[in-house]
PDB file of N, CA and C in Angstrom:
ATOM      1  N   MET A  23     133.921  63.468 -26.673  1.00  0.00           N
ATOM      2  CA  MET A  23     132.620  63.628 -27.371  1.00  0.00           C
ATOM      3  C   MET A  23     131.725  64.673 -25.985  1.00  0.00           C
ATOM      4  N   GLU A  24     131.933  64.389 -24.863  1.00  0.00           N
ATOM      5  CA  GLU A  24     131.201  65.027 -23.694  1.00  0.00           C
ATOM      6  C   GLU A  24     132.343  66.630 -23.287  1.00  0.00           C
ATOM      7  N   PHE A  25     132.925  66.491 -23.777  1.00  0.00           N
ATOM      8  CA  PHE A  25     133.775  67.659 -23.066  1.00  0.00           C
ATOM      9  C   PHE A  25     133.288  68.527 -24.606  1.00  0.00           C
ATOM     10  N   LEU A  26     132.961  68.190 -25.436  1.00  0.00           N
ATOM     11  CA  LEU A  26     132.558  69.269 -26.774  1.00  0.00           C
ATOM     12  C   LEU A  26     131.483  69.847 -26.434  1.00  0.00           C
ATOM     13  N   VAL A  27     130.475  68.819 -25.474  1.00  0.00           N
ATOM     14  CA  VAL A  27     129.693  69.543 -25.234  1.00  0.00           C
ATOM     15  C   VAL A  27     128.997  70.411 -24.068  1.00  0.00           C
ATOM     16  N   VAL A  28     129.814  69.555 -22.787  1.00  0.00           N
ATOM     17  CA  VAL A  28     129.738  70.463 -21.898  1.00  0.00           C
ATOM     18  C   VAL A  28     130.632  72.308 -21.752  1.00  0.00           C
ATOM     19  N   ALA A  29     131.627  72.012 -22.255  1.00  0.00           N
ATOM     20  CA  ALA A  29     132.233  73.568 -22.577  1.00  0.00           C
ATOM     21  C   ALA A  29     132.280  74.418 -22.826  1.00  0.00           C
ATOM     22  N   PRO A  30     131.094  74.501 -24.227  1.00  0.00           N
ATOM     23  CA  PRO A  30     130.598  75.406 -24.622  1.00  0.00           C
ATOM     24  C   PRO A  30     129.636  75.716 -23.682  1.00  0.00           C
ATOM     25  N   LEU A  31     128.741  74.984 -22.672  1.00  0.00           N
ATOM     26  CA  LEU A  31     127.891  75.518 -21.865  1.00  0.00           C
ATOM     27  C   LEU A  31     127.927  75.853 -20.881  1.00  0.00           C
ATOM     28  N   VAL A  32     129.317  75.989 -20.352  1.00  0.00           N
ATOM     29  CA  VAL A  32     130.212  76.096 -19.279  1.00  0.00           C
ATOM     30  C   VAL A  32     130.520  77.411 -19.668  1.00  0.00           C
ATOM     31  N   LEU A  33     130.836  77.605 -20.778  1.00  0.00           N
ATOM     32  CA  LEU A  33     131.525  79.173 -21.045  1.00  0.00           C
ATOM     33  C   LEU A  33     129.999  80.117 -21.202  1.00  0.00           C
ATOM     34  N   LEU A  34     129.209  79.662 -21.922  1.00  0.00           N
ATOM     35  CA  LEU A  34     127.976  80.224 -22.127  1.00  0.00           C
ATOM     36  C   LEU A  34     127.264  80.467 -20.449  1.00  0.00           C
ATOM     37  N   ILE A  35     127.541  79.875 -19.484  1.00  0.00           N
ATOM     38  CA  ILE A  35     126.839  80.110 -18.287  1.00  0.00           C
ATOM     39  C   ILE A  35     127.944  81.501 -17.504  1.00  0.00           C
ATOM     40  N   LEU A  36     129.473  80.884 -17.625  1.00  0.00           N
ATOM     41  CA  LEU A  36     130.258  81.871 -17.227  1.00  0.00           C
ATOM     42  C   LEU A  36     129.845  83.621 -17.570  1.00  0.00           C
ATOM     43  N   GLY A  37     129.364  83.525 -19.168  1.00  0.00           N
ATOM     44  CA  GLY A  37     129.079  84.576 -19.644  1.00  0.00           C
ATOM     45  C   GLY A  37     128.096  85.159 -19.139  1.00  0.00           C
ATOM     46  N   LEU A  38     127.233  84.594 -18.723  1.00  0.00           N
ATOM     47  CA  LEU A  38     125.651  85.312 -18.312  1.00  0.00           C
ATOM     48  C   LEU A  38     126.360  86.028 -17.120  1.00  0.00           C
ATOM     49  N   ILE A  39     127.136  84.832 -16.245  1.00  0.00           N
ATOM     50  CA  ILE A  39     127.402  85.643 -14.164  1.00  0.00           C
ATOM     51  C   ILE A  39     128.069  87.116 -14.693  1.00  0.00           C
ATOM     52  N   MET A  40     128.893  86.625 -15.779  1.00  0.00           N
ATOM     53  CA  MET A  40     129.919  87.877 -15.549  1.00  0.00           C
ATOM     54  C   MET A  40     128.530  89.371 -16.512  1.00  0.00           C
ATOM     55  N   ALA A  41     127.380  88.953 -17.360  1.00  0.00           N
ATOM     56  CA  ALA A  41     126.797  90.134 -17.707  1.00  0.00           C
ATOM     57  C   ALA A  41     125.945  90.230 -16.368  1.00  0.00           C
ATOM     58  N   VAL A  42     125.246  89.241 -15.691  1.00  0.00           N
ATOM     59  CA  VAL A  42     124.870  89.780 -14.617  1.00  0.00           C
ATOM     60  C   VAL A  42     125.723  90.875 -13.456  1.00  0.00           C
ATOM     61  N   PHE A  43     126.868  90.586 -13.278  1.00  0.00           N
ATOM     62  CA  PHE A  43     128.023  91.067 -12.341  1.00  0.00           C
ATOM     63  C   PHE A  43     127.883  92.762 -12.665  1.00  0.00           C
ATOM     64  N   SER A  44     128.163  92.274 -14.308  1.00  0.00           N
ATOM     65  CA  SER A  44     128.263  93.613 -14.643  1.00  0.00           C
ATOM     66  C   SER A  44     127.546  94.948 -14.578  1.00  0.00           C
ATOM     67  N   ALA A  45     126.087  93.853 -14.991  1.00  0.00           N
ATOM     68  CA  ALA A  45     125.089  95.344 -14.814  1.00  0.00           C
ATOM     69  C   ALA A  45     124.723  95.847 -13.516  1.00  0.00           C
ATOM     70  N   SER A  46     125.137  94.905 -12.165  1.00  0.00           N
ATOM     71  CA  SER A  46     125.018  95.117 -11.066  1.00  0.00           C
ATOM     72  C   SER A  46     125.753  96.285 -10.890  1.00  0.00           C
ATOM     73  N   ALA A  47     126.894  95.955 -10.613  1.00  0.00           N
ATOM     74  CA  ALA A  47     128.071  97.249 -10.895  1.00  0.00           C
ATOM     75  C   ALA A  47     127.659  98.732 -12.004  1.00  0.00           C
ATOM     76  N   SER A  48     126.923  98.755 -12.870  1.00  0.00           N
ATOM     77  CA  SER A  48     126.603 100.062 -13.306  1.00  0.00           C
ATOM     78  C   SER A  48     125.501 100.228 -12.697  1.00  0.00           C
ATOM     79  N   THR A  49     124.967 100.144 -12.193  1.00  0.00           N
ATOM     80  CA  THR A  49     123.407 100.027 -11.254  1.00  0.00           C
ATOM     81  C   THR A  49     123.944 100.795  -9.953  1.00  0.00           C
ATOM     82  N   ASN A  50     124.775 100.401  -9.407  1.00  0.00           N
ATOM     83  CA  ASN A  50     125.785 101.026  -8.272  1.00  0.00           C
ATOM     84  C   ASN A  50     125.761 102.150  -8.350  1.00  0.00           C
ATOM     85  N   ARG A  51     126.642 102.116  -9.558  1.00  0.00           N
ATOM     86  CA  ARG A  51     127.675 103.143  -9.595  1.00  0.00           C
ATOM     87  C   ARG A  51     126.620 104.505 -10.134  1.00  0.00           C
ATOM     88  N   ASP A  52     125.617 103.895 -11.000  1.00  0.00           N
ATOM     89  CA  ASP A  52     124.054 105.194 -10.930  1.00  0.00           C
ATOM     90  C   ASP A  52     123.744 105.470 -10.018  1.00  0.00           C
ATOM     91  N   ARG A  53     123.490 104.479  -8.744  1.00  0.00           N
ATOM     92  CA  ARG A  53     122.783 104.989  -7.552  1.00  0.00           C
ATOM     93  C   ARG A  53     123.745 105.900  -7.028  1.00  0.00           C
ATOM     94  N   ARG A  54     124.915 105.292  -6.979  1.00  0.00           N
ATOM     95  CA  ARG A  54     126.063 106.925  -6.247  1.00  0.00           C
ATOM     96  C   ARG A  54     126.494 108.155  -6.737  1.00  0.00           C
ATOM     97  N   ARG A  55     126.253 107.630  -8.155  1.00  0.00           N
ATOM     98  CA  ARG A  55     126.244 109.022  -8.799  1.00  0.00           C
ATOM     99  C   ARG A  55     124.801 109.920  -8.862  1.00  0.00           C
ATOM    100  N   THR A  56     123.456 109.131  -8.603  1.00  0.00           N
ATOM    101  CA  THR A  56     122.554 110.188  -8.636  1.00  0.00           C
ATOM    102  C   THR A  56     122.600 110.830  -7.374  1.00  0.00           C
ATOM    103  N   ALA A  57     122.885 109.682  -6.196  1.00  0.00           N
ATOM    104  CA  ALA A  57     123.035 110.358  -4.249  1.00  0.00           C
ATOM    105  C   ALA A  57     124.044 111.648  -4.868  1.00  0.00           C
ATOM    106  N   ALA A  58     124.995 111.255  -5.280  1.00  0.00           N
ATOM    107  CA  ALA A  58     125.760 112.480  -5.041  1.00  0.00           C
ATOM    108  C   ALA A  58     125.771 114.138  -5.682  1.00  0.00           C
ATOM    109  N   ARG A  59     124.607 113.544  -6.931  1.00  0.00           N
ATOM    110  CA  ARG A  59     123.860 114.889  -7.190  1.00  0.00           C
ATOM    111  C   ARG A  59     123.005 115.442  -6.359  1.00  0.00           C
ATOM    112  N   LEU A  60     121.919 114.265  -5.654  1.00  0.00           N
ATOM    113  CA  LEU A  60     120.933 114.910  -5.501  1.00  0.00           C
ATOM    114  C   LEU A  60     121.725 115.544  -4.123  1.00  0.00           C
ATOM    115  N   ALA A  61     122.643 115.385  -2.964  1.00  0.00           N
ATOM    116  CA  ALA A  61     123.237 116.159  -2.315  1.00  0.00           C
ATOM    117  C   ALA A  61     123.664 117.555  -2.387  1.00  0.00           C
ATOM    118  N   ALA A  62     124.183 117.483  -3.868  1.00  0.00           N
ATOM    119  CA  ALA A  62     124.778 118.960  -4.311  1.00  0.00           C
ATOM    120  C   ALA A  62     123.496 119.959  -4.641  1.00  0.00           C
ATOM    121  N   ILE A  63     122.531 119.479  -5.144  1.00  0.00           N
ATOM    122  CA  ILE A  63     121.480 120.172  -5.549  1.00  0.00           C
ATOM    123  C   ILE A  63     120.658 120.418  -3.855  1.00  0.00           C
ATOM    124  N   GLU A  64     120.428 119.890  -3.279  1.00  0.00           N
ATOM    125  CA  GLU A  64     120.042 119.808  -1.183  1.00  0.00           C
ATOM    126  C   GLU A  64     120.882 120.779  -1.146  1.00  0.00           C
ATOM    127  N   HIS A  65     122.290 120.958  -0.944  1.00  0.00           N
ATOM    128  CA  HIS A  65     123.057 122.259  -0.840  1.00  0.00           C
ATOM    129  C   HIS A  65     122.990 123.423  -1.239  1.00  0.00           C
ATOM    130  N   LYS A  66     122.709 123.400  -2.282  1.00  0.00           N
ATOM    131  CA  LYS A  66     122.448 124.547  -3.202  1.00  0.00           C
ATOM    132  C   LYS A  66     121.075 125.304  -3.118  1.00  0.00           C
ATOM    133  N   LEU A  67     120.176 124.536  -2.656  1.00  0.00           N
ATOM    134  CA  LEU A  67     118.833 124.976  -2.162  1.00  0.00           C
ATOM    135  C   LEU A  67     118.855 125.389  -0.865  1.00  0.00           C
ATOM    136  N   ASP A  68     119.281 124.770   0.055  1.00  0.00           N
ATOM    137  CA  ASP A  68     119.999 125.232   1.298  1.00  0.00           C
ATOM    138  C   ASP A  68     120.226 126.406   1.056  1.00  0.00           C
ATOM    139  N   ALA A  69     121.229 126.843   0.517  1.00  0.00           N
ATOM    140  CA  ALA A  69     122.025 128.224   0.324  1.00  0.00           C
ATOM    141  C   ALA A  69     121.150 129.033   0.122  1.00  0.00           C
ATOM    142  N   VAL A  70     120.312 128.667  -1.259  1.00  0.00           N
ATOM    143  CA  VAL A  70     119.246 129.458  -1.437  1.00  0.00           C
ATOM    144  C   VAL A  70     117.720 130.109  -0.326  1.00  0.00           C
ATOM    145  N   ILE A  71     117.389 128.766  -0.033  1.00  0.00           N
ATOM    146  CA  ILE A  71     116.991 129.561   1.422  1.00  0.00           C
ATOM    147  C   ILE A  71     116.728 130.097   2.275  1.00  0.00           C
ATOM    148  N   ALA A  72     118.184 130.078   2.614  1.00  0.00           N
ATOM    149  CA  ALA A  72     119.011 130.536   3.660  1.00  0.00           C
ATOM    150  C   ALA A  72     119.599 132.056   3.297  1.00  0.00           C
ATOM    151  N   HIS A  73     119.546 132.443   1.891  1.00  0.00           N
ATOM    152  CA  HIS A  73     120.045 133.594   1.124  1.00  0.00           C
ATOM    153  C   HIS A  73     119.048 134.832   1.495  1.00  0.00           C
ATOM    154  N   LEU A  74     117.592 133.851   1.036  1.00  0.00           N
ATOM    155  CA  LEU A  74     116.419 134.339   1.076  1.00  0.00           C
ATOM    156  C   LEU A  74     115.784 134.963   2.299  1.00  0.00           C
ATOM    157  N   GLY A  75     116.708 133.778   3.768  1.00  0.00           N
ATOM    158  CA  GLY A  75     115.592 134.476   4.713  1.00  0.00           C
ATOM    159  C   GLY A  75     114.934 133.708   4.598  1.00  0.00           C
ATOM    160  N   ALA A  76     114.356 132.486   3.992  1.00  0.00           N
ATOM    161  CA  ALA A  76     112.693 132.096   4.162  1.00  0.00           C
ATOM    162  C   ALA A  76     112.982 130.737   5.297  1.00  0.00           C
ATOM    163  N   THR A  77     111.842 130.391   5.399  1.00  0.00           N
ATOM    164  CA  THR A  77     111.554 129.240   6.646  1.00  0.00           C
ATOM    165  C   THR A  77     110.578 127.902   5.434  1.00  0.00           C
ATOM    166  N   VAL A  78     111.204 127.074   5.717  1.00  0.00           N
ATOM    167  CA  VAL A  78     110.571 126.203   4.936  1.00  0.00           C
ATOM    168  C   VAL A  78     110.051 125.360   6.276  1.00  0.00           C
ATOM    169  N   PRO A  79     109.047 124.781   6.437  1.00  0.00           N
ATOM    170  CA  PRO A  79     107.927 124.077   7.589  1.00  0.00           C
ATOM    171  C   PRO A  79     108.182 122.621   6.894  1.00  0.00           C
ATOM    172  N   GLU A  80     108.877 122.196   8.670  1.00  0.00           N
ATOM    173  CA  GLU A  80     108.816 120.885   8.043  1.00  0.00           C
ATOM    174  C   GLU A  80     107.152 120.002   7.957  1.00  0.00           C
ATOM    175  N   PRO A  81     107.542 118.792   6.922  1.00  0.00           N
ATOM    176  CA  PRO A  81     106.139 118.409   6.617  1.00  0.00           C
ATOM    177  C   PRO A  81     105.147 117.225   7.883  1.00  0.00           C
ATOM    178  N   GLU A  82     103.982 117.573   8.119  1.00  0.00           N
ATOM    179  CA  GLU A  82     103.425 117.036   9.672  1.00  0.00           C
ATOM    180  C   GLU A  82     102.887 115.065   9.068  1.00  0.00           C
ATOM    181  N   TYR A  83     103.442 114.578   9.909  1.00  0.00           N
ATOM    182  CA  TYR A  83     103.036 113.535   9.386  1.00  0.00           C
ATOM    183  C   TYR A  83     101.970 113.029  10.729  1.00  0.00           C
ATOM    184  N   PRO A  84     100.394 113.059  11.327  1.00  0.00           N
ATOM    185  CA  PRO A  84      99.863 113.049  12.676  1.00  0.00           C
ATOM    186  C   PRO A  84      99.935 111.755  12.796  1.00  0.00           C
ATOM    187  N   ALA A  85      99.797 110.577  11.929  1.00  0.00           N
ATOM    188  CA  ALA A  85      99.666 109.278  12.640  1.00  0.00           C
ATOM    189  C   ALA A  85     101.063 109.050  13.122  1.00  0.00           C
ATOM    190  N   VAL A  86     101.579 109.245  12.256  1.00  0.00           N
ATOM    191  CA  VAL A  86     103.550 108.987  12.796  1.00  0.00           C
ATOM    192  C   VAL A  86     103.729 109.198  13.810  1.00  0.00           C
ATOM    193  N   GLU A  87     103.286 110.685  14.444  1.00  0.00           N
ATOM    194  CA  GLU A  87     103.313 111.078  15.580  1.00  0.00           C
ATOM    195  C   GLU A  87     102.394 110.576  16.857  1.00  0.00           C
ATOM    196  N   GLU A  88     101.359 110.580  16.038  1.00  0.00           N
ATOM    197  CA  GLU A  88     100.524 109.599  17.477  1.00  0.00           C
ATOM    198  C   GLU A  88     101.004 108.177  17.371  1.00  0.00           C
ATOM    199  N   LEU A  89     101.830 107.541  16.742  1.00  0.00           N
ATOM    200  CA  LEU A  89     102.169 106.350  16.953  1.00  0.00           C
ATOM    201  C   LEU A  89     103.728 106.385  17.873  1.00  0.00           C
ATOM    202  N   VAL A  90     104.285 107.493  17.276  1.00  0.00           N
ATOM    203  CA  VAL A  90     105.613 107.864  18.668  1.00  0.00           C
ATOM    204  C   VAL A  90     104.808 108.176  19.855  1.00  0.00           C
ATOM    205  N   ARG A  91     103.631 108.931  20.530  1.00  0.00           N
ATOM    206  CA  ARG A  91     103.193 109.637  21.410  1.00  0.00           C
ATOM    207  C   ARG A  91     102.679 108.156  21.870  1.00  0.00           C
ATOM    208  N   GLN A  92     102.420 107.170  21.476  1.00  0.00           N
ATOM    209  CA  GLN A  92     101.864 105.838  22.121  1.00  0.00           C
ATOM    210  C   GLN A  92     103.092 104.769  22.160  1.00  0.00           C
ATOM    211  N   GLY A  93     104.073 105.655  22.053  1.00  0.00           N
ATOM    212  CA  GLY A  93     105.662 104.441  22.787  1.00  0.00           C
ATOM    213  C   GLY A  93     105.724 103.308  21.318  1.00  0.00           C
ATOM    214  N   ARG A  94     105.064 103.446  20.257  1.00  0.00           N
ATOM    215  CA  ARG A  94     105.003 102.319  19.107  1.00  0.00           C
ATOM    216  C   ARG A  94     106.323 102.644  17.861  1.00  0.00           C
ATOM    217  N   PRO A  95     107.514 102.637  17.751  1.00  0.00           N
ATOM    218  CA  PRO A  95     108.459 103.114  17.108  1.00  0.00           C
ATOM    219  C   PRO A  95     108.453 102.449  15.702  1.00  0.00           C
ATOM    220  N   VAL A  96     108.167 101.220  15.639  1.00  0.00           N
ATOM    221  CA  VAL A  96     108.017 100.201  14.693  1.00  0.00           C
ATOM    222  C   VAL A  96     107.044 100.685  13.518  1.00  0.00           C
ATOM    223  N   HIS A  97     106.222 101.096  14.789  1.00  0.00           N
ATOM    224  CA  HIS A  97     104.558 101.281  13.768  1.00  0.00           C
ATOM    225  C   HIS A  97     105.095 102.648  13.096  1.00  0.00           C
ATOM    226  N   ALA A  98     105.503 103.298  13.839  1.00  0.00           N
ATOM    227  CA  ALA A  98     105.763 105.073  13.247  1.00  0.00           C
ATOM    228  C   ALA A  98     106.887 104.745  11.906  1.00  0.00           C
ATOM    229  N   VAL A  99     107.968 103.760  12.170  1.00  0.00           N
ATOM    230  CA  VAL A  99     108.521 103.832  10.991  1.00  0.00           C
ATOM    231  C   VAL A  99     107.509 103.342  10.021  1.00  0.00           C
ATOM    232  N   ARG A 100     107.396 102.409  10.518  1.00  0.00           N
ATOM    233  CA  ARG A 100     106.221 101.520   8.942  1.00  0.00           C
ATOM    234  C   ARG A 100     105.457 102.826   8.210  1.00  0.00           C
ATOM    235  N   ALA A 101     104.878 103.440   9.207  1.00  0.00           N
ATOM    236  CA  ALA A 101     103.773 104.338   8.749  1.00  0.00           C
ATOM    237  C   ALA A 101     104.502 105.558   7.922  1.00  0.00           C
ATOM    238  N   TYR A 102     105.607 105.766   8.599  1.00  0.00           N
ATOM    239  CA  TYR A 102     106.462 106.634   7.793  1.00  0.00           C
ATOM    240  C   TYR A 102     106.692 106.609   6.642  1.00  0.00           C
ATOM    241  N   ARG A 103     106.989 105.280   6.134  1.00  0.00           N
ATOM    242  CA  ARG A 103     107.485 104.719   4.759  1.00  0.00           C
ATOM    243  C   ARG A 103     106.313 104.709   4.260  1.00  0.00           C
ATOM    244  N   ALA A 104     105.347 104.161   4.635  1.00  0.00           N
ATOM    245  CA  ALA A 104     104.342 104.103   4.033  1.00  0.00           C
ATOM    246  C   ALA A 104     103.700 105.540   3.517  1.00  0.00           C
ATOM    247  N   GLU A 105     103.677 107.022   3.749  1.00  0.00           N
ATOM    248  CA  GLU A 105     103.544 108.223   3.694  1.00  0.00           C
ATOM    249  C   GLU A 105     104.554 108.515   2.948  1.00  0.00           C
ATOM    250  N   THR A 106     105.824 107.905   3.074  1.00  0.00           N
ATOM    251  CA  THR A 106     106.510 108.788   1.948  1.00  0.00           C
ATOM    252  C   THR A 106     107.226 107.989   1.103  1.00  0.00           C
ATOM    253  N   GLY A 107     107.661 106.540   1.688  1.00  0.00           N
ATOM    254  CA  GLY A 107     108.189 105.925  -0.002  1.00  0.00           C
ATOM    255  C   GLY A 107     109.842 106.195   0.542  1.00  0.00           C
ATOM    256  N   ALA A 108     110.123 106.249   2.139  1.00  0.00           N
ATOM    257  CA  ALA A 108     111.464 106.638   2.263  1.00  0.00           C
ATOM    258  C   ALA A 108     112.061 104.955   2.415  1.00  0.00           C
ATOM    259  N   ASP A 109     113.633 105.010   1.979  1.00  0.00           N
ATOM    260  CA  ASP A 109     114.020 103.642   2.555  1.00  0.00           C
ATOM    261  C   ASP A 109     114.222 103.817   4.306  1.00  0.00           C
ATOM    262  N   LEU A 110     113.917 101.994   4.419  1.00  0.00           N
ATOM    263  CA  LEU A 110     114.107 102.150   6.363  1.00  0.00           C
ATOM    264  C   LEU A 110     114.821 103.186   6.994  1.00  0.00           C
ATOM    265  N   LEU A 111     116.428 103.059   6.678  1.00  0.00           N
ATOM    266  CA  LEU A 111     116.892 104.268   7.836  1.00  0.00           C
ATOM    267  C   LEU A 111     116.427 105.550   7.366  1.00  0.00           C
ATOM    268  N   THR A 112     115.740 106.171   6.502  1.00  0.00           N
ATOM    269  CA  THR A 112     115.684 107.142   6.239  1.00  0.00           C
ATOM    270  C   THR A 112     114.344 107.412   7.206  1.00  0.00           C
ATOM    271  N   ALA A 113     113.966 106.425   7.242  1.00  0.00           N
ATOM    272  CA  ALA A 113     112.187 106.414   8.104  1.00  0.00           C
ATOM    273  C   ALA A 113     112.724 106.622  10.046  1.00  0.00           C
ATOM    274  N   LYS A 114     113.610 105.426  10.004  1.00  0.00           N
ATOM    275  CA  LYS A 114     114.351 105.478  11.118  1.00  0.00           C
ATOM    276  C   LYS A 114     114.644 107.022  11.844  1.00  0.00           C
ATOM    277  N   GLN A 115     115.491 107.506  10.682  1.00  0.00           N
ATOM    278  CA  GLN A 115     115.636 108.692  11.511  1.00  0.00           C
ATOM    279  C   GLN A 115     115.038 109.835  11.592  1.00  0.00           C
ATOM    280  N   ALA A 116     113.908 110.031  10.219  1.00  0.00           N
ATOM    281  CA  ALA A 116     112.503 110.655  10.546  1.00  0.00           C
ATOM    282  C   ALA A 116     111.946 110.468  11.629  1.00  0.00           C
ATOM    283  N   VAL A 117     111.644 109.048  12.392  1.00  0.00           N
ATOM    284  CA  VAL A 117     110.832 109.146  13.412  1.00  0.00           C
ATOM    285  C   VAL A 117     111.792 109.159  14.656  1.00  0.00           C
ATOM    286  N   ASP A 118     112.644 109.180  14.511  1.00  0.00           N
ATOM    287  CA  ASP A 118     113.711 109.821  15.669  1.00  0.00           C
ATOM    288  C   ASP A 118     113.829 111.398  15.778  1.00  0.00           C
ATOM    289  N   ALA A 119     113.280 111.732  14.578  1.00  0.00           N
ATOM    290  CA  ALA A 119     113.337 113.422  14.532  1.00  0.00           C
ATOM    291  C   ALA A 119     112.173 113.940  15.462  1.00  0.00           C
ATOM    292  N   ILE A 120     111.300 113.101  14.427  1.00  0.00           N
ATOM    293  CA  ILE A 120     109.795 113.795  15.511  1.00  0.00           C
ATOM    294  C   ILE A 120     109.352 113.297  16.836  1.00  0.00           C
ATOM    295  N   LYS A 121     110.349 112.442  17.077  1.00  0.00           N
ATOM    296  CA  LYS A 121     110.236 111.629  18.242  1.00  0.00           C
ATOM    297  C   LYS A 121     110.564 112.709  19.784  1.00  0.00           C
ATOM    298  N   ALA A 122     112.313 113.561  18.851  1.00  0.00           N
ATOM    299  CA  ALA A 122     112.644 114.204  19.863  1.00  0.00           C
ATOM    300  C   ALA A 122     112.102 115.722  19.411  1.00  0.00           C
ATOM    301  N   ARG A 123     111.257 116.626  18.656  1.00  0.00           N
ATOM    302  CA  ARG A 123     111.261 117.474  18.501  1.00  0.00           C
ATOM    303  C   ARG A 123     109.518 117.485  19.327  1.00  0.00           C
ATOM    304  N   ILE A 124     108.659 116.155  19.213  1.00  0.00           N
ATOM    305  CA  ILE A 124     107.243 116.593  20.092  1.00  0.00           C
ATOM    306  C   ILE A 124     108.057 115.916  21.494  1.00  0.00           C
ATOM    307  N   GLY A 125     109.098 115.741  21.941  1.00  0.00           N
ATOM    308  CA  GLY A 125     109.608 115.593  23.303  1.00  0.00           C
ATOM    309  C   GLY A 125     108.556 113.981  23.859  1.00  0.00           C
ATOM    310  N   ALA A 126     108.389 113.097  22.934  1.00  0.00           N
ATOM    311  CA  ALA A 126     108.111 111.683  23.649  1.00  0.00           C
ATOM    312  C   ALA A 126     109.058 110.820  24.091  1.00  0.00           C
TER     313      ALA A 126
END
């Protein structure tokens, strides 16, 4: 009798687990697709800018630059993320680029 109660419960739990994994895979696939589309758009935009001979100034982040000058890279990354909403890797790369640009 216990088996008749436990078996449907186990099947329900397995079904829920499979649903979660399926949704997760779909989300990752969508993220990869969006990233690929964004990269293609950026590539095309760079080509248009180059064709027009235009220059696009880099955005300035004075608070981040000041933290880089003070030798506080962790705080600079945090400030960059707060200002831009960037993920950790992007913020780290941006702070490194700012550091190289200002020679700190």
